[in-house]
Amino acid sequence: MIAMPLTYSISDGIMFGVISYTFVNALTGKIKNVHWVMIVLTVIFLLKYALM
């Protein structure tokens, strides 16, 4: 929710939320609690930002 007003984009805020959710769970050792769809979305969103 913090990223939406800072980026002026709802889609960028949602992407930041998905990426940060996956990274926080990975860093705390709870990556098994993350659904595989979220991991796939995180990879796709990171590739989107890398190729922009």
mmCIF file of C-alpha atoms in Angstrom:
data_model
loop_
_atom_site.group_PDB
_atom_site.id
_atom_site.type_symbol
_atom_site.label_atom_id
_atom_site.label_comp_id
_atom_site.label_asym_id
_atom_site.label_seq_id
_atom_site.Cartn_x
_atom_site.Cartn_y
_atom_site.Cartn_z
ATOM 1 C CA MET A 1 0.000 0.000 0.000
ATOM 2 C CA ILE A 2 2.944 2.315 0.571
ATOM 3 C CA ALA A 3 4.302 1.889 -2.961
ATOM 4 C CA MET A 4 1.056 2.860 -4.697
ATOM 5 C CA PRO A 5 1.076 6.571 -3.826
ATOM 6 C CA LEU A 6 4.858 6.787 -4.185
ATOM 7 C CA THR A 7 4.858 5.381 -7.720
ATOM 8 C CA TYR A 8 1.487 6.861 -8.784
ATOM 9 C CA SER A 9 0.580 3.430 -10.136
ATOM 10 C CA ILE A 10 -1.652 0.735 -8.709
ATOM 11 C CA SER A 11 0.016 -1.965 -10.808
ATOM 12 C CA ASP A 12 3.518 -0.998 -9.638
ATOM 13 C CA GLY A 13 2.305 -1.064 -6.043
ATOM 14 C CA ILE A 14 0.843 -4.532 -6.472
ATOM 15 C CA MET A 15 4.052 -5.740 -8.118
ATOM 16 C CA PHE A 16 6.114 -4.345 -5.261
ATOM 17 C CA GLY A 17 3.830 -6.110 -2.791
ATOM 18 C CA VAL A 18 4.161 -9.486 -4.507
ATOM 19 C CA ILE A 19 7.945 -9.162 -4.792
ATOM 20 C CA SER A 20 8.395 -8.012 -1.205
ATOM 21 C CA TYR A 21 6.064 -10.738 0.141
ATOM 22 C CA THR A 22 8.108 -13.434 -1.555
ATOM 23 C CA PHE A 23 11.455 -11.958 -0.463
ATOM 24 C CA VAL A 24 10.381 -11.472 3.157
ATOM 25 C CA ASN A 25 9.192 -15.064 3.376
ATOM 26 C CA ALA A 26 12.388 -16.309 1.730
ATOM 27 C CA LEU A 27 14.609 -14.313 4.089
ATOM 28 C CA THR A 28 12.770 -15.536 7.190
ATOM 29 C CA GLY A 29 12.975 -19.174 6.058
ATOM 30 C CA LYS A 30 9.255 -19.562 5.370
ATOM 31 C CA ILE A 31 9.530 -19.964 1.609
ATOM 32 C CA LYS A 32 7.492 -23.188 1.810
ATOM 33 C CA ASN A 33 4.488 -21.078 2.868
ATOM 34 C CA VAL A 34 4.616 -19.169 -0.429
ATOM 35 C CA HIS A 35 2.448 -20.647 -3.175
ATOM 36 C CA TRP A 36 4.266 -21.520 -6.381
ATOM 37 C CA VAL A 37 2.137 -19.041 -8.324
ATOM 38 C CA MET A 38 3.511 -16.197 -6.194
ATOM 39 C CA ILE A 39 7.066 -17.337 -6.932
ATOM 40 C CA VAL A 40 6.344 -17.449 -10.672
ATOM 41 C CA LEU A 41 4.774 -13.971 -10.520
ATOM 42 C CA THR A 42 7.796 -12.654 -8.640
ATOM 43 C CA VAL A 43 10.139 -13.957 -11.330
ATOM 44 C CA ILE A 44 7.981 -12.457 -14.090
ATOM 45 C CA PHE A 45 7.785 -9.071 -12.337
ATOM 46 C CA LEU A 46 11.554 -9.013 -11.723
ATOM 47 C CA LEU A 47 12.156 -9.815 -15.389
ATOM 48 C CA LYS A 48 9.779 -7.024 -16.376
ATOM 49 C CA TYR A 49 11.757 -4.505 -14.341
ATOM 50 C CA ALA A 50 15.096 -5.880 -15.548
ATOM 51 C CA LEU A 51 14.104 -5.569 -19.206
ATOM 52 C CA MET A 52 12.591 -2.092 -18.953
#
